[in-house]
mmCIF file of C-alpha atoms in Angstrom:
data_model
loop_
_atom_site.group_PDB
_atom_site.id
_atom_site.type_symbol
_atom_site.label_atom_id
_atom_site.label_comp_id
_atom_site.label_asym_id
_atom_site.label_seq_id
_atom_site.Cartn_x
_atom_site.Cartn_y
_atom_site.Cartn_z
ATOM 1 C CA UNK A 1405 -14.609 10.356 2.318
ATOM 2 C CA UNK A 1406 -11.953 7.678 3.005
ATOM 3 C CA UNK A 1407 -11.721 6.101 6.876
ATOM 4 C CA UNK A 1408 -8.951 8.261 8.034
ATOM 5 C CA UNK A 1409 -7.204 5.089 9.161
ATOM 6 C CA UNK A 1410 -6.388 4.818 5.196
ATOM 7 C CA UNK A 1411 -4.421 7.111 5.691
ATOM 8 C CA UNK A 1412 -0.925 5.943 7.251
ATOM 9 C CA UNK A 1413 2.000 8.028 7.843
ATOM 10 C CA UNK A 1414 5.113 6.601 4.828
ATOM 11 C CA UNK A 1415 8.960 7.894 4.692
ATOM 12 C CA UNK A 1416 9.748 9.214 2.589
ATOM 13 C CA UNK A 1417 12.923 10.922 0.156
ATOM 14 C CA UNK A 1418 11.583 15.324 -0.143
ATOM 15 C CA UNK A 1419 15.110 15.629 -2.069
ATOM 16 C CA UNK A 1420 17.074 13.636 -3.654
ATOM 17 C CA UNK A 1421 21.180 12.792 -2.458
ATOM 18 C CA UNK A 1422 23.877 11.181 -3.089
ATOM 19 C CA UNK A 1423 26.474 8.946 -1.793
ATOM 20 C CA UNK A 1424 30.089 6.794 -2.373
ATOM 21 C CA UNK A 1425 32.495 3.897 -0.728
ATOM 22 C CA UNK A 1426 34.943 1.928 -1.540
ATOM 23 C CA UNK A 1427 35.292 -1.342 -1.066
ATOM 24 C CA UNK A 1428 38.153 -3.393 -2.828
ATOM 25 C CA UNK A 1429 39.137 -0.364 -4.854
ATOM 26 C CA UNK A 1430 35.532 -0.942 -6.738
ATOM 27 C CA UNK A 1431 33.813 2.746 -6.581
ATOM 28 C CA UNK A 1432 29.489 2.359 -5.777
ATOM 29 C CA UNK A 1433 28.465 5.667 -6.649
ATOM 30 C CA UNK A 1434 25.035 5.798 -5.373
ATOM 31 C CA UNK A 1435 21.885 8.724 -6.254
ATOM 32 C CA UNK A 1436 18.695 8.892 -4.737
ATOM 33 C CA UNK A 1437 15.419 10.718 -6.845
ATOM 34 C CA UNK A 1438 12.117 10.868 -5.107
ATOM 35 C CA UNK A 1439 9.138 9.600 -7.423
ATOM 36 C CA UNK A 1440 5.600 9.072 -8.117
ATOM 37 C CA UNK A 1441 5.309 7.035 -10.858
ATOM 38 C CA UNK A 1442 6.381 3.493 -12.672
ATOM 39 C CA UNK A 1443 7.479 5.759 -15.369
ATOM 40 C CA UNK A 1444 9.234 8.031 -13.132
ATOM 41 C CA UNK A 1445 11.112 6.143 -11.632
ATOM 42 C CA UNK A 1446 12.403 4.599 -14.959
ATOM 43 C CA UNK A 1447 13.279 8.081 -16.611
ATOM 44 C CA UNK A 1448 15.389 7.769 -13.643
ATOM 45 C CA UNK A 1449 17.386 4.709 -14.183
ATOM 46 C CA UNK A 1450 17.716 5.761 -18.105
ATOM 47 C CA UNK A 1451 19.381 9.144 -16.495
ATOM 48 C CA UNK A 1452 21.967 7.665 -14.425
ATOM 49 C CA UNK A 1453 22.818 4.684 -17.465
ATOM 50 C CA UNK A 1454 23.231 7.928 -20.559
ATOM 51 C CA UNK A 1455 25.413 9.809 -17.424
ATOM 52 C CA UNK A 1456 27.722 6.576 -16.691
ATOM 53 C CA UNK A 1457 27.668 4.844 -20.063
ATOM 54 C CA UNK A 1458 31.457 4.079 -18.416
ATOM 55 C CA UNK A 1459 30.378 2.171 -15.637
ATOM 56 C CA UNK A 1460 30.589 -1.608 -15.221
ATOM 57 C CA UNK A 1461 27.378 -1.863 -13.767
ATOM 58 C CA UNK A 1462 24.484 0.585 -13.076
ATOM 59 C CA UNK A 1463 21.996 -1.288 -10.696
ATOM 60 C CA UNK A 1464 18.776 -0.793 -9.601
ATOM 61 C CA UNK A 1465 15.961 -0.294 -6.592
ATOM 62 C CA UNK A 1466 12.393 1.543 -6.484
ATOM 63 C CA UNK A 1467 9.424 1.990 -4.022
ATOM 64 C CA UNK A 1468 5.905 3.296 -5.558
ATOM 65 C CA UNK A 1469 2.577 4.068 -3.411
ATOM 66 C CA UNK A 1470 2.071 4.659 0.049
ATOM 67 C CA UNK A 1471 2.100 1.143 1.324
ATOM 68 C CA UNK A 1472 4.413 -0.196 -1.826
ATOM 69 C CA UNK A 1473 2.125 -1.321 -4.445
ATOM 70 C CA UNK A 1474 4.622 -1.395 -6.780
ATOM 71 C CA UNK A 1475 8.667 -2.804 -6.353
ATOM 72 C CA UNK A 1476 11.756 -3.464 -9.005
ATOM 73 C CA UNK A 1477 14.902 -4.278 -8.893
ATOM 74 C CA UNK A 1478 17.492 -4.455 -11.003
ATOM 75 C CA UNK A 1479 21.140 -6.609 -10.910
ATOM 76 C CA UNK A 1480 21.883 -5.159 -14.278
ATOM 77 C CA UNK A 1481 24.717 -7.859 -14.581
ATOM 78 C CA UNK A 1482 25.807 -8.411 -11.717
ATOM 79 C CA UNK A 1483 25.325 -12.311 -10.230
ATOM 80 C CA UNK A 1484 21.624 -12.774 -9.543
ATOM 81 C CA UNK A 1485 20.145 -11.891 -6.010
ATOM 82 C CA UNK A 1486 23.709 -10.092 -5.472
ATOM 83 C CA UNK A 1487 23.144 -6.154 -5.867
ATOM 84 C CA UNK A 1488 19.166 -5.502 -6.649
ATOM 85 C CA UNK A 1489 17.476 -7.450 -4.090
ATOM 86 C CA UNK A 1490 19.866 -5.848 -1.487
ATOM 87 C CA UNK A 1491 19.450 -2.583 -2.556
ATOM 88 C CA UNK A 1492 15.448 -2.898 -2.560
ATOM 89 C CA UNK A 1493 15.189 -4.828 1.097
ATOM 90 C CA UNK A 1494 17.651 -1.064 2.640
ATOM 91 C CA UNK A 1495 13.874 0.896 0.610
ATOM 92 C CA UNK A 1496 11.805 -1.583 2.188
ATOM 93 C CA UNK A 1497 13.296 -1.914 5.544
ATOM 94 C CA UNK A 1498 13.828 1.776 6.475
ATOM 95 C CA UNK A 1499 9.542 2.042 4.780
ATOM 96 C CA UNK A 1500 10.618 4.080 2.539
ATOM 97 C CA UNK A 1501 8.509 4.273 -0.660
ATOM 98 C CA UNK A 1502 7.833 6.701 -3.904
ATOM 99 C CA UNK A 1503 11.989 6.359 -4.202
ATOM 100 C CA UNK A 1504 14.211 4.971 -7.090
ATOM 101 C CA UNK A 1505 17.509 4.393 -6.528
ATOM 102 C CA UNK A 1506 20.917 3.727 -9.027
ATOM 103 C CA UNK A 1507 23.894 2.707 -7.713
ATOM 104 C CA UNK A 1508 26.724 2.427 -10.314
ATOM 105 C CA UNK A 1509 29.838 0.587 -9.892
ATOM 106 C CA UNK A 1510 33.423 0.383 -11.299
ATOM 107 C CA UNK A 1511 35.093 -2.130 -11.444
ATOM 108 C CA UNK A 1512 38.282 -2.393 -8.929
ATOM 109 C CA UNK A 1513 40.283 -5.617 -10.369
ATOM 110 C CA UNK A 1514 39.426 -7.840 -7.167
ATOM 111 C CA UNK A 1515 35.877 -10.015 -6.673
ATOM 112 C CA UNK A 1516 34.444 -9.061 -3.717
ATOM 113 C CA UNK A 1517 31.986 -12.703 -3.593
ATOM 114 C CA UNK A 1518 28.209 -13.005 -3.795
ATOM 115 C CA UNK A 1519 28.644 -11.628 -0.427
ATOM 116 C CA UNK A 1520 30.347 -8.673 -0.857
ATOM 117 C CA UNK A 1521 28.802 -7.395 -3.498
ATOM 118 C CA UNK A 1522 24.824 -7.762 -0.683
ATOM 119 C CA UNK A 1523 26.862 -5.721 1.502
ATOM 120 C CA UNK A 1524 28.306 -3.649 -0.827
ATOM 121 C CA UNK A 1525 25.468 -2.970 -2.964
ATOM 122 C CA UNK A 1526 23.423 -2.819 0.608
ATOM 123 C CA UNK A 1527 25.853 -0.772 2.097
ATOM 124 C CA UNK A 1528 25.788 2.341 -0.505
ATOM 125 C CA UNK A 1529 22.090 2.426 -0.476
ATOM 126 C CA UNK A 1530 22.533 3.402 2.939
ATOM 127 C CA UNK A 1531 25.210 6.589 2.027
ATOM 128 C CA UNK A 1532 23.293 7.618 -0.305
ATOM 129 C CA UNK A 1533 19.709 8.223 1.939
ATOM 130 C CA UNK A 1534 21.868 9.660 4.473
ATOM 131 C CA UNK A 1535 22.838 12.060 1.753
ATOM 132 C CA UNK A 1536 19.755 12.784 0.877
ATOM 133 C CA UNK A 1537 15.876 14.853 2.956
ATOM 134 C CA UNK A 1538 13.875 11.525 4.540
ATOM 135 C CA UNK A 1539 10.292 12.775 6.116
ATOM 136 C CA UNK A 1540 7.604 11.624 7.357
ATOM 137 C CA UNK A 1541 4.877 12.832 5.203
ATOM 138 C CA UNK A 1542 1.643 12.325 7.470
ATOM 139 C CA UNK A 1543 -2.303 12.496 6.931
ATOM 140 C CA UNK A 1544 -3.451 16.390 8.268
ATOM 141 C CA UNK A 1545 -5.846 18.681 8.341
ATOM 142 C CA UNK A 1546 -6.073 22.094 7.854
ATOM 143 C CA UNK A 1547 -8.472 23.939 10.028
ATOM 144 C CA UNK A 1548 -9.321 28.391 9.986
ATOM 145 C CA UNK A 1549 -10.447 29.813 13.682
ATOM 146 C CA UNK A 1550 -13.074 33.122 13.515
ATOM 147 C CA UNK A 1551 -12.659 34.970 17.175
ATOM 148 C CA UNK A 1552 -13.285 37.866 18.154
ATOM 149 C CA UNK A 1553 -10.226 39.429 19.352
ATOM 150 C CA UNK A 1554 -10.629 38.663 22.943
ATOM 151 C CA UNK A 1555 -10.408 35.678 22.404
ATOM 152 C CA UNK A 1556 -7.191 35.855 20.469
ATOM 153 C CA UNK A 1557 -5.101 35.499 23.352
ATOM 154 C CA UNK A 1558 -6.834 31.538 24.016
ATOM 155 C CA UNK A 1559 -5.638 31.104 20.461
ATOM 156 C CA UNK A 1560 -2.741 31.529 21.122
ATOM 157 C CA UNK A 1561 -2.087 29.535 23.914
ATOM 158 C CA UNK A 1562 -4.012 26.743 23.036
ATOM 159 C CA UNK A 1563 -1.739 26.352 19.381
ATOM 160 C CA UNK A 1564 0.792 26.624 21.673
ATOM 161 C CA UNK A 1565 0.165 23.969 24.685
ATOM 162 C CA UNK A 1566 -1.844 21.659 21.924
ATOM 163 C CA UNK A 1567 1.746 22.212 19.013
ATOM 164 C CA UNK A 1568 -0.326 23.247 15.915
ATOM 165 C CA UNK A 1569 1.606 24.710 13.106
ATOM 166 C CA UNK A 1570 0.006 28.213 11.932
ATOM 167 C CA UNK A 1571 -0.685 29.081 8.686
ATOM 168 C CA UNK A 1572 -1.846 31.809 8.697
ATOM 169 C CA UNK A 1573 -3.334 34.888 10.118
ATOM 170 C CA UNK A 1574 -5.518 37.556 9.382
ATOM 171 C CA UNK A 1575 -6.908 40.798 11.481
ATOM 172 C CA UNK A 1576 -10.238 42.646 10.300
ATOM 173 C CA UNK A 1577 -13.337 42.752 11.615
ATOM 174 C CA UNK A 1578 -12.515 39.378 13.957
ATOM 175 C CA UNK A 1579 -9.466 37.843 13.899
ATOM 176 C CA UNK A 1580 -8.788 34.788 11.439
ATOM 177 C CA UNK A 1581 -6.592 32.364 11.985
ATOM 178 C CA UNK A 1582 -5.845 28.298 9.730
ATOM 179 C CA UNK A 1583 -4.107 25.534 11.892
ATOM 180 C CA UNK A 1584 -2.977 22.430 10.567
ATOM 181 C CA UNK A 1585 -2.141 19.617 12.928
ATOM 182 C CA UNK A 1586 -2.728 15.507 12.579
ATOM 183 C CA UNK A 1587 -6.032 14.250 11.056
ATOM 184 C CA UNK A 1588 -6.366 12.346 13.932
ATOM 185 C CA UNK A 1589 -6.335 15.351 16.744
ATOM 186 C CA UNK A 1590 -8.917 16.518 15.118
ATOM 187 C CA UNK A 1591 -11.723 15.911 17.431
ATOM 188 C CA UNK A 1592 -9.740 17.095 20.607
ATOM 189 C CA UNK A 1593 -8.633 20.012 18.740
ATOM 190 C CA UNK A 1594 -11.873 21.618 17.533
ATOM 191 C CA UNK A 1595 -13.656 20.708 20.910
ATOM 192 C CA UNK A 1596 -10.947 22.321 22.723
ATOM 193 C CA UNK A 1597 -11.131 25.365 20.453
ATOM 194 C CA UNK A 1598 -14.372 25.001 21.702
ATOM 195 C CA UNK A 1599 -14.255 25.389 25.603
ATOM 196 C CA UNK A 1600 -11.226 27.429 25.738
ATOM 197 C CA UNK A 1601 -13.665 29.793 23.813
ATOM 198 C CA UNK A 1602 -16.888 28.790 26.200
ATOM 199 C CA UNK A 1603 -18.137 28.110 22.995
ATOM 200 C CA UNK A 1604 -17.588 31.292 20.866
ATOM 201 C CA UNK A 1605 -14.890 30.032 18.327
ATOM 202 C CA UNK A 1606 -15.701 29.797 15.289
ATOM 203 C CA UNK A 1607 -14.333 26.195 13.097
ATOM 204 C CA UNK A 1608 -14.522 25.230 9.530
ATOM 205 C CA UNK A 1609 -12.683 22.819 7.979
ATOM 206 C CA UNK A 1610 -10.615 23.456 4.721
ATOM 207 C CA UNK A 1611 -9.360 20.332 3.531
ATOM 208 C CA UNK A 1612 -7.483 16.781 4.600
ATOM 209 C CA UNK A 1613 -4.428 15.676 2.708
ATOM 210 C CA UNK A 1614 -0.972 14.222 3.706
ATOM 211 C CA UNK A 1615 2.087 16.955 4.333
ATOM 212 C CA UNK A 1616 5.155 16.463 6.370
ATOM 213 C CA UNK A 1617 5.741 16.213 9.651
ATOM 214 C CA UNK A 1618 7.726 18.419 11.494
ATOM 215 C CA UNK A 1619 7.804 16.307 14.340
#
């Protein structure tokens, strides 16, 4: 198994959104969507181009991979470096990955100049992200804890104290709980469970994986 440091937290869009800004009568419409692959990003960009076929430009940018391993951007006819790159820079500065953004421009009749375009496209992306659900994904542990009923109160107290997320509970001959927490806390949590029950708690790691950080 890979070391836990190879699974750093990352930010991404959980639910895409839209936004709109007006700059000197030009309309900038932003569409944001979570994507996992270059193919998904490309399909989304084409979808927006077809939807806004009558627009002056449909500029785009996307970041794929937890560490931003793949990035692409397009000015779609705007002066080089005035649209796609500023859009991509917003995603990179915000540390947002696995996300694609399309900014559609309807020209309002007034030239914005190089600086004006850079500011407008960057602002449009920020507006779209503001209306999206952006979350931090953190590598976590799911742990089953089995105890006698006499220890249930101790387990519940510890869960509250440590901020563990309870995903489930079953009550049979013994009580079973499933908790989720940050993977880097695994050793501490298991030790705390053992100490709280004088070694009576039985623990079993169910899985490791990324999940939304509720903090």
